[in-house]
Amino acid sequence: MTELIEALVKETGLRTLDIKRIMLHAPEMYKAYEIDKRSGGKREIAQPTRAVKFVQRALVAILLDSLPVHECATAYRPGLSIRDNALPHAGDGPILKIDLKDFFPSIRAADWISYCVDNRLSMTKEEIFLTSRLLFYRKKGTRTLRLAVGAPSSPALSNVLMYLFDQNIIRNLENDRVTYTRYADDMTFSAPRTGYLNGVLKTVSTSLRELPYPRLSINRKKTTHVTRKYGRSVTGLTLANDGRVTIGRDNKRKIHAAVHSAKLGRSTQDQLQISAGMLAYVNAVEPEFLEILRKKYGDDVVVSIQKTVKRKQIPQAHEPPLARLTNTIVPDDD
C-alpha cells in the first residue's frame, strides 16, 4: 500500500480496495446538469457522488492544502473572503478587470500530472494516476478529463495549478506600481493612474501563452477598464473613493427592506432564510453595516433572522454577493 493511499485510508476509514475503486472510477461518477448564466447561456455543473466527494475532501486535507498557493489568489481559501480580494484595490485609482474563459473546464488531468512530475511530489506513478482520476470529470461522449464545476476539490486544485501563472504576473508587474489579485477566473489590477495599466493586458496574454499548463485564454468580452467616474467594483463589492470597501447602496437598500419586513412579521419562512443568508454575507464582508442594522431594527430582530437559516444556505465568506447566495460556488465563466 502506497503512502498516499494509506493516508486516505486513515483519513476516511475506508478499506484500501474501496479507496482505489472509487479513485479509478471517479470520472464517471458524476451527475451533470445545467444552470443559467447571469450573462446568458448555460453553464454545466457536474456533482460527484457522495463517495467521490468524501475521498476528494480527504485528498484536499492531506495533500492539496499543503501545496503552495500564491498570496494574490484570494478565492476558496479558509479565512479569506471577497473583501480580501477587493481591499488591495481600495482607493480612488482606476482598475482593470480581466476574465479567463471556461476556467475550470480548461484545466485537465494532464495538467495535474505535469505538475506532479515537474514539482517532484513524493508520489508514485500509481498515486499520480489515481489522483488524476479522482480529481477530474469525464463528460459523456468525450475522452478528456477536465476539472468539474461542482467538485469540492476543484477550487483548491485550481489555485495550486495557477501558482506559476500568479507568480509570473506579480514578477512582471512588480516595478509598474500595479496591484494584482485573482478570484478564480476574475483577475483585478489597479494602479494610481490609468497609464500604469496600459501594458497589463499584453502582459497577461504573454504569460498565458508561455504557461506550460493549464492552457487558458482571456474572455475579451468581459475585460473592463473602470475609473472612479463610473463607479468601481471588485467581485461584487463597491470600492468607495475614500478607501472603503462596501456591499453597495443598492444591496444595502434591499437588506434594509428585508429586515424591516421581518420586524413587522411580514416575511415568509423562505424569505427569512434568504434574509439570513444576506446577513451572513454582510457579516463576512462589511460587519459594520450589521451593527447599523442591529441599532435600527433591534438586536432581537437580527438574531431571530439569523436563527432561521439552514446550514446549507449560509453563504461562505468567499462567495460573491446577493446574486450568489447559494451553496454552489462557481467561477463566472462564459
PDB file of N, CA and C in Angstrom, residues 30-107:
ATOM      1  N   TYR A  30     -20.441  11.082 -11.700  1.00  0.00           N
ATOM      2  CA  TYR A  30     -20.936  12.457 -11.583  1.00  0.00           C
ATOM      3  C   TYR A  30     -22.365  12.554 -12.102  1.00  0.00           C
ATOM      4  N   LYS A  31     -23.098  13.490 -11.555  1.00  0.00           N
ATOM      5  CA  LYS A  31     -24.411  13.850 -12.083  1.00  0.00           C
ATOM      6  C   LYS A  31     -24.303  15.254 -12.653  1.00  0.00           C
ATOM      7  N   ALA A  32     -24.525  15.389 -13.948  1.00  0.00           N
ATOM      8  CA  ALA A  32     -24.365  16.682 -14.625  1.00  0.00           C
ATOM      9  C   ALA A  32     -25.717  17.327 -14.909  1.00  0.00           C
ATOM     10  N   TYR A  33     -25.764  18.640 -14.766  1.00  0.00           N
ATOM     11  CA  TYR A  33     -26.961  19.407 -15.113  1.00  0.00           C
ATOM     12  C   TYR A  33     -26.516  20.808 -15.490  1.00  0.00           C
ATOM     13  N   GLU A  34     -27.430  21.609 -16.017  1.00  0.00           N
ATOM     14  CA  GLU A  34     -27.092  22.953 -16.465  1.00  0.00           C
ATOM     15  C   GLU A  34     -27.857  24.000 -15.670  1.00  0.00           C
ATOM     16  N   ILE A  35     -27.212  25.142 -15.471  1.00  0.00           N
ATOM     17  CA  ILE A  35     -27.868  26.293 -14.863  1.00  0.00           C
ATOM     18  C   ILE A  35     -27.686  27.490 -15.783  1.00  0.00           C
ATOM     19  N   ASP A  36     -28.548  28.477 -15.629  1.00  0.00           N
ATOM     20  CA  ASP A  36     -28.453  29.681 -16.457  1.00  0.00           C
ATOM     21  C   ASP A  36     -27.305  30.563 -15.985  1.00  0.00           C
ATOM     22  N   LYS A  37     -26.564  31.109 -16.929  1.00  0.00           N
ATOM     23  CA  LYS A  37     -25.540  32.100 -16.609  1.00  0.00           C
ATOM     24  C   LYS A  37     -26.196  33.461 -16.467  1.00  0.00           C
ATOM     25  N   ARG A  38     -25.630  34.279 -15.614  1.00  0.00           N
ATOM     26  CA  ARG A  38     -26.159  35.649 -15.472  1.00  0.00           C
ATOM     27  C   ARG A  38     -25.972  36.442 -16.753  1.00  0.00           C
ATOM     28  N   SER A  39     -24.943  36.084 -17.520  1.00  0.00           N
ATOM     29  CA  SER A  39     -24.661  36.813 -18.757  1.00  0.00           C
ATOM     30  C   SER A  39     -25.319  36.167 -19.970  1.00  0.00           C
ATOM     31  N   GLY A  40     -26.149  35.141 -19.730  1.00  0.00           N
ATOM     32  CA  GLY A  40     -26.810  34.445 -20.827  1.00  0.00           C
ATOM     33  C   GLY A  40     -26.155  33.108 -21.120  1.00  0.00           C
ATOM     34  N   GLY A  41     -26.936  32.187 -21.689  1.00  0.00           N
ATOM     35  CA  GLY A  41     -26.399  30.869 -21.988  1.00  0.00           C
ATOM     36  C   GLY A  41     -26.486  29.942 -20.788  1.00  0.00           C
ATOM     37  N   LYS A  42     -25.843  28.795 -20.893  1.00  0.00           N
ATOM     38  CA  LYS A  42     -25.894  27.776 -19.861  1.00  0.00           C
ATOM     39  C   LYS A  42     -24.497  27.431 -19.341  1.00  0.00           C
ATOM     40  N   ARG A  43     -24.428  26.995 -18.108  1.00  0.00           N
ATOM     41  CA  ARG A  43     -23.186  26.505 -17.516  1.00  0.00           C
ATOM     42  C   ARG A  43     -23.439  25.094 -17.000  1.00  0.00           C
ATOM     43  N   GLU A  44     -22.534  24.173 -17.295  1.00  0.00           N
ATOM     44  CA  GLU A  44     -22.691  22.811 -16.805  1.00  0.00           C
ATOM     45  C   GLU A  44     -22.115  22.676 -15.398  1.00  0.00           C
ATOM     46  N   ILE A  45     -22.905  22.098 -14.522  1.00  0.00           N
ATOM     47  CA  ILE A  45     -22.466  21.753 -13.182  1.00  0.00           C
ATOM     48  C   ILE A  45     -22.388  20.230 -13.113  1.00  0.00           C
ATOM     49  N   ALA A  46     -21.285  19.697 -12.657  1.00  0.00           N
ATOM     50  CA  ALA A  46     -21.122  18.248 -12.520  1.00  0.00           C
ATOM     51  C   ALA A  46     -20.848  17.939 -11.057  1.00  0.00           C
ATOM     52  N   GLN A  47     -21.802  17.293 -10.400  1.00  0.00           N
ATOM     53  CA  GLN A  47     -21.679  16.971  -8.986  1.00  0.00           C
ATOM     54  C   GLN A  47     -21.251  15.517  -8.826  1.00  0.00           C
ATOM     55  N   PRO A  48     -20.123  15.250  -8.162  1.00  0.00           N
ATOM     56  CA  PRO A  48     -19.711  13.870  -7.925  1.00  0.00           C
ATOM     57  C   PRO A  48     -20.611  13.190  -6.901  1.00  0.00           C
ATOM     58  N   THR A  49     -20.610  11.874  -6.897  1.00  0.00           N
ATOM     59  CA  THR A  49     -21.384  11.129  -5.908  1.00  0.00           C
ATOM     60  C   THR A  49     -20.821  11.383  -4.512  1.00  0.00           C
ATOM     61  N   ARG A  50     -21.583  11.008  -3.499  1.00  0.00           N
ATOM     62  CA  ARG A  50     -21.159  11.236  -2.118  1.00  0.00           C
ATOM     63  C   ARG A  50     -19.834  10.546  -1.822  1.00  0.00           C
ATOM     64  N   ALA A  51     -19.663   9.347  -2.363  1.00  0.00           N
ATOM     65  CA  ALA A  51     -18.426   8.605  -2.103  1.00  0.00           C
ATOM     66  C   ALA A  51     -17.219   9.331  -2.696  1.00  0.00           C
ATOM     67  N   VAL A  52     -17.371   9.838  -3.920  1.00  0.00           N
ATOM     68  CA  VAL A  52     -16.275  10.558  -4.569  1.00  0.00           C
ATOM     69  C   VAL A  52     -15.981  11.852  -3.819  1.00  0.00           C
ATOM     70  N   LYS A  53     -17.021  12.584  -3.439  1.00  0.00           N
ATOM     71  CA  LYS A  53     -16.825  13.816  -2.672  1.00  0.00           C
ATOM     72  C   LYS A  53     -16.064  13.537  -1.377  1.00  0.00           C
ATOM     73  N   PHE A  54     -16.426  12.449  -0.727  1.00  0.00           N
ATOM     74  CA  PHE A  54     -15.808  12.084   0.542  1.00  0.00           C
ATOM     75  C   PHE A  54     -14.303  11.893   0.386  1.00  0.00           C
ATOM     76  N   VAL A  55     -13.898  11.171  -0.645  1.00  0.00           N
ATOM     77  CA  VAL A  55     -12.476  10.918  -0.869  1.00  0.00           C
ATOM     78  C   VAL A  55     -11.782  12.167  -1.403  1.00  0.00           C
ATOM     79  N   GLN A  56     -12.472  12.962  -2.229  1.00  0.00           N
ATOM     80  CA  GLN A  56     -11.893  14.215  -2.719  1.00  0.00           C
ATOM     81  C   GLN A  56     -11.570  15.152  -1.564  1.00  0.00           C
ATOM     82  N   ARG A  57     -12.493  15.294  -0.633  1.00  0.00           N
ATOM     83  CA  ARG A  57     -12.254  16.175   0.521  1.00  0.00           C
ATOM     84  C   ARG A  57     -11.079  15.663   1.352  1.00  0.00           C
ATOM     85  N   ALA A  58     -10.962  14.357   1.477  1.00  0.00           N
ATOM     86  CA  ALA A  58      -9.832  13.789   2.221  1.00  0.00           C
ATOM     87  C   ALA A  58      -8.518  14.100   1.514  1.00  0.00           C
ATOM     88  N   LEU A  59      -8.502  14.025   0.179  1.00  0.00           N
ATOM     89  CA  LEU A  59      -7.283  14.318  -0.565  1.00  0.00           C
ATOM     90  C   LEU A  59      -6.899  15.791  -0.442  1.00  0.00           C
ATOM     91  N   VAL A  60      -7.900  16.661  -0.415  1.00  0.00           N
ATOM     92  CA  VAL A  60      -7.627  18.085  -0.203  1.00  0.00           C
ATOM     93  C   VAL A  60      -6.936  18.286   1.145  1.00  0.00           C
ATOM     94  N   ALA A  61      -7.447  17.620   2.167  1.00  0.00           N
ATOM     95  CA  ALA A  61      -6.918  17.795   3.521  1.00  0.00           C
ATOM     96  C   ALA A  61      -5.492  17.266   3.664  1.00  0.00           C
ATOM     97  N   ILE A  62      -5.193  16.125   3.048  1.00  0.00           N
ATOM     98  CA  ILE A  62      -3.879  15.509   3.280  1.00  0.00           C
ATOM     99  C   ILE A  62      -2.843  15.866   2.225  1.00  0.00           C
ATOM    100  N   LEU A  63      -3.284  16.438   1.093  1.00  0.00           N
ATOM    101  CA  LEU A  63      -2.313  16.755   0.042  1.00  0.00           C
ATOM    102  C   LEU A  63      -2.452  18.164  -0.514  1.00  0.00           C
ATOM    103  N   LEU A  64      -3.586  18.497  -1.100  1.00  0.00           N
ATOM    104  CA  LEU A  64      -3.717  19.769  -1.817  1.00  0.00           C
ATOM    105  C   LEU A  64      -3.519  20.970  -0.903  1.00  0.00           C
ATOM    106  N   ASP A  65      -4.013  20.879   0.330  1.00  0.00           N
ATOM    107  CA  ASP A  65      -3.866  22.018   1.255  1.00  0.00           C
ATOM    108  C   ASP A  65      -2.420  22.282   1.635  1.00  0.00           C
ATOM    109  N   SER A  66      -1.541  21.327   1.380  1.00  0.00           N
ATOM    110  CA  SER A  66      -0.129  21.506   1.731  1.00  0.00           C
ATOM    111  C   SER A  66       0.697  22.056   0.570  1.00  0.00           C
ATOM    112  N   LEU A  67       0.096  22.168  -0.609  1.00  0.00           N
ATOM    113  CA  LEU A  67       0.816  22.643  -1.787  1.00  0.00           C
ATOM    114  C   LEU A  67       0.735  24.170  -1.872  1.00  0.00           C
ATOM    115  N   PRO A  68       1.756  24.818  -2.452  1.00  0.00           N
ATOM    116  CA  PRO A  68       1.797  26.286  -2.460  1.00  0.00           C
ATOM    117  C   PRO A  68       0.694  26.926  -3.311  1.00  0.00           C
ATOM    118  N   VAL A  69       0.114  27.969  -2.756  1.00  0.00           N
ATOM    119  CA  VAL A  69      -0.869  28.817  -3.444  1.00  0.00           C
ATOM    120  C   VAL A  69      -0.395  30.248  -3.281  1.00  0.00           C
ATOM    121  N   HIS A  70      -0.377  31.010  -4.369  1.00  0.00           N
ATOM    122  CA  HIS A  70       0.138  32.380  -4.283  1.00  0.00           C
ATOM    123  C   HIS A  70      -0.799  33.255  -3.460  1.00  0.00           C
ATOM    124  N   GLU A  71      -0.207  34.193  -2.718  1.00  0.00           N
ATOM    125  CA  GLU A  71      -1.000  35.051  -1.842  1.00  0.00           C
ATOM    126  C   GLU A  71      -1.968  35.948  -2.600  1.00  0.00           C
ATOM    127  N   CYS A  72      -1.736  36.180  -3.884  1.00  0.00           N
ATOM    128  CA  CYS A  72      -2.655  37.023  -4.656  1.00  0.00           C
ATOM    129  C   CYS A  72      -3.925  36.265  -5.039  1.00  0.00           C
ATOM    130  N   ALA A  73      -3.946  34.944  -4.873  1.00  0.00           N
ATOM    131  CA  ALA A  73      -5.135  34.141  -5.145  1.00  0.00           C
ATOM    132  C   ALA A  73      -6.005  34.146  -3.900  1.00  0.00           C
ATOM    133  N   THR A  74      -7.177  34.768  -3.976  1.00  0.00           N
ATOM    134  CA  THR A  74      -7.979  35.006  -2.779  1.00  0.00           C
ATOM    135  C   THR A  74      -9.229  34.149  -2.687  1.00  0.00           C
ATOM    136  N   ALA A  75      -9.567  33.406  -3.729  1.00  0.00           N
ATOM    137  CA  ALA A  75     -10.798  32.619  -3.705  1.00  0.00           C
ATOM    138  C   ALA A  75     -10.582  31.257  -3.068  1.00  0.00           C
ATOM    139  N   TYR A  76     -11.640  30.768  -2.388  1.00  0.00           N
ATOM    140  CA  TYR A  76     -11.683  29.396  -1.882  1.00  0.00           C
ATOM    141  C   TYR A  76     -10.627  29.104  -0.824  1.00  0.00           C
ATOM    142  N   ARG A  77     -10.159  30.111  -0.130  1.00  0.00           N
ATOM    143  CA  ARG A  77      -9.128  29.884   0.873  1.00  0.00           C
ATOM    144  C   ARG A  77      -9.670  30.175   2.266  1.00  0.00           C
ATOM    145  N   PRO A  78      -9.488  29.241   3.196  1.00  0.00           N
ATOM    146  CA  PRO A  78     -10.007  29.425   4.557  1.00  0.00           C
ATOM    147  C   PRO A  78      -9.503  30.728   5.169  1.00  0.00           C
ATOM    148  N   GLY A  79     -10.425  31.446   5.791  1.00  0.00           N
ATOM    149  CA  GLY A  79     -10.054  32.690   6.447  1.00  0.00           C
ATOM    150  C   GLY A  79     -10.072  33.911   5.564  1.00  0.00           C
ATOM    151  N   LEU A  80     -10.250  33.709   4.246  1.00  0.00           N
ATOM    152  CA  LEU A  80     -10.305  34.835   3.319  1.00  0.00           C
ATOM    153  C   LEU A  80     -11.711  34.980   2.759  1.00  0.00           C
ATOM    154  N   SER A  81     -12.056  36.190   2.351  1.00  0.00           N
ATOM    155  CA  SER A  81     -13.362  36.462   1.756  1.00  0.00           C
ATOM    156  C   SER A  81     -13.175  37.339   0.529  1.00  0.00           C
ATOM    157  N   ILE A  82     -14.275  37.633  -0.140  1.00  0.00           N
ATOM    158  CA  ILE A  82     -14.193  38.520  -1.293  1.00  0.00           C
ATOM    159  C   ILE A  82     -13.732  39.918  -0.872  1.00  0.00           C
ATOM    160  N   ARG A  83     -13.889  40.237   0.399  1.00  0.00           N
ATOM    161  CA  ARG A  83     -13.366  41.507   0.915  1.00  0.00           C
ATOM    162  C   ARG A  83     -11.845  41.546   0.795  1.00  0.00           C
ATOM    163  N   ASP A  84     -11.205  40.406   1.055  1.00  0.00           N
ATOM    164  CA  ASP A  84      -9.742  40.339   0.941  1.00  0.00           C
ATOM    165  C   ASP A  84      -9.296  40.493  -0.507  1.00  0.00           C
ATOM    166  N   ASN A  85     -10.166  40.131  -1.439  1.00  0.00           N
ATOM    167  CA  ASN A  85      -9.850  40.314  -2.851  1.00  0.00           C
ATOM    168  C   ASN A  85     -10.002  41.770  -3.273  1.00  0.00           C
ATOM    169  N   ALA A  86     -10.919  42.490  -2.643  1.00  0.00           N
ATOM    170  CA  ALA A  86     -11.189  43.872  -3.020  1.00  0.00           C
ATOM    171  C   ALA A  86     -10.306  44.886  -2.296  1.00  0.00           C
ATOM    172  N   LEU A  87      -9.957  44.597  -1.050  1.00  0.00           N
ATOM    173  CA  LEU A  87      -9.219  45.575  -0.235  1.00  0.00           C
ATOM    174  C   LEU A  87      -7.919  46.078  -0.859  1.00  0.00           C
ATOM    175  N   PRO A  88      -7.112  45.220  -1.497  1.00  0.00           N
ATOM    176  CA  PRO A  88      -5.869  45.739  -2.087  1.00  0.00           C
ATOM    177  C   PRO A  88      -6.093  46.811  -3.144  1.00  0.00           C
ATOM    178  N   HIS A  89      -7.314  46.885  -3.683  1.00  0.00           N
ATOM    179  CA  HIS A  89      -7.608  47.847  -4.748  1.00  0.00           C
ATOM    180  C   HIS A  89      -8.384  49.058  -4.232  1.00  0.00           C
ATOM    181  N   ALA A  90      -8.554  49.156  -2.900  1.00  0.00           N
ATOM    182  CA  ALA A  90      -9.298  50.276  -2.326  1.00  0.00           C
ATOM    183  C   ALA A  90      -8.562  51.582  -2.592  1.00  0.00           C
ATOM    184  N   GLY A  91      -9.322  52.636  -2.696  1.00  0.00           N
ATOM    185  CA  GLY A  91      -8.766  53.945  -3.039  1.00  0.00           C
ATOM    186  C   GLY A  91      -9.502  54.492  -4.235  1.00  0.00           C
ATOM    187  N   ASP A  92      -8.928  55.497  -4.877  1.00  0.00           N
ATOM    188  CA  ASP A  92      -9.643  56.123  -5.986  1.00  0.00           C
ATOM    189  C   ASP A  92      -8.969  55.904  -7.335  1.00  0.00           C
ATOM    190  N   GLY A  93      -8.040  54.973  -7.410  1.00  0.00           N
ATOM    191  CA  GLY A  93      -7.348  54.718  -8.677  1.00  0.00           C
ATOM    192  C   GLY A  93      -8.174  53.873  -9.633  1.00  0.00           C
ATOM    193  N   PRO A  94      -7.824  53.858 -10.907  1.00  0.00           N
ATOM    194  CA  PRO A  94      -8.543  53.062 -11.908  1.00  0.00           C
ATOM    195  C   PRO A  94      -8.274  51.571 -11.709  1.00  0.00           C
ATOM    196  N   ILE A  95      -9.174  50.741 -12.198  1.00  0.00           N
ATOM    197  CA  ILE A  95      -8.999  49.297 -12.130  1.00  0.00           C
ATOM    198  C   ILE A  95      -9.231  48.675 -13.504  1.00  0.00           C
ATOM    199  N   LEU A  96      -8.564  47.579 -13.741  1.00  0.00           N
ATOM    200  CA  LEU A  96      -8.727  46.793 -14.960  1.00  0.00           C
ATOM    201  C   LEU A  96      -9.127  45.389 -14.545  1.00  0.00           C
ATOM    202  N   LYS A  97     -10.225  44.882 -15.115  1.00  0.00           N
ATOM    203  CA  LYS A  97     -10.703  43.538 -14.788  1.00  0.00           C
ATOM    204  C   LYS A  97     -10.608  42.655 -16.028  1.00  0.00           C
ATOM    205  N   ILE A  98      -9.941  41.515 -15.856  1.00  0.00           N
ATOM    206  CA  ILE A  98      -9.747  40.570 -16.952  1.00  0.00           C
ATOM    207  C   ILE A  98     -10.298  39.219 -16.524  1.00  0.00           C
ATOM    208  N   ASP A  99     -11.082  38.611 -17.397  1.00  0.00           N
ATOM    209  CA  ASP A  99     -11.736  37.340 -17.088  1.00  0.00           C
ATOM    210  C   ASP A  99     -11.122  36.218 -17.919  1.00  0.00           C
ATOM    211  N   LEU A 100     -10.968  35.046 -17.310  1.00  0.00           N
ATOM    212  CA  LEU A 100     -10.466  33.870 -18.010  1.00  0.00           C
ATOM    213  C   LEU A 100     -11.638  33.027 -18.504  1.00  0.00           C
ATOM    214  N   LYS A 101     -11.558  32.591 -19.730  1.00  0.00           N
ATOM    215  CA  LYS A 101     -12.662  31.869 -20.367  1.00  0.00           C
ATOM    216  C   LYS A 101     -12.668  30.394 -19.979  1.00  0.00           C
ATOM    217  N   ASP A 102     -13.873  29.882 -19.642  1.00  0.00           N
ATOM    218  CA  ASP A 102     -14.050  28.460 -19.327  1.00  0.00           C
ATOM    219  C   ASP A 102     -12.982  27.962 -18.353  1.00  0.00           C
ATOM    220  N   PHE A 103     -12.897  28.609 -17.214  1.00  0.00           N
ATOM    221  CA  PHE A 103     -11.771  28.395 -16.302  1.00  0.00           C
ATOM    222  C   PHE A 103     -11.633  26.942 -15.833  1.00  0.00           C
ATOM    223  N   PHE A 104     -12.601  26.428 -15.094  1.00  0.00           N
ATOM    224  CA  PHE A 104     -12.475  25.063 -14.592  1.00  0.00           C
ATOM    225  C   PHE A 104     -12.363  24.019 -15.712  1.00  0.00           C
ATOM    226  N   PRO A 105     -13.247  24.040 -16.710  1.00  0.00           N
ATOM    227  CA  PRO A 105     -13.156  23.013 -17.762  1.00  0.00           C
ATOM    228  C   PRO A 105     -11.866  23.065 -18.574  1.00  0.00           C
ATOM    229  N   SER A 106     -11.160  24.194 -18.538  1.00  0.00           N
ATOM    230  CA  SER A 106      -9.894  24.301 -19.282  1.00  0.00           C
ATOM    231  C   SER A 106      -8.745  23.614 -18.560  1.00  0.00           C
ATOM    232  N   ILE A 107      -8.945  23.272 -17.307  1.00  0.00           N
ATOM    233  CA  ILE A 107      -7.910  22.600 -16.521  1.00  0.00           C
ATOM    234  C   ILE A 107      -8.109  21.097 -16.635  1.00  0.00           C
TER     235      ILE A 107
END
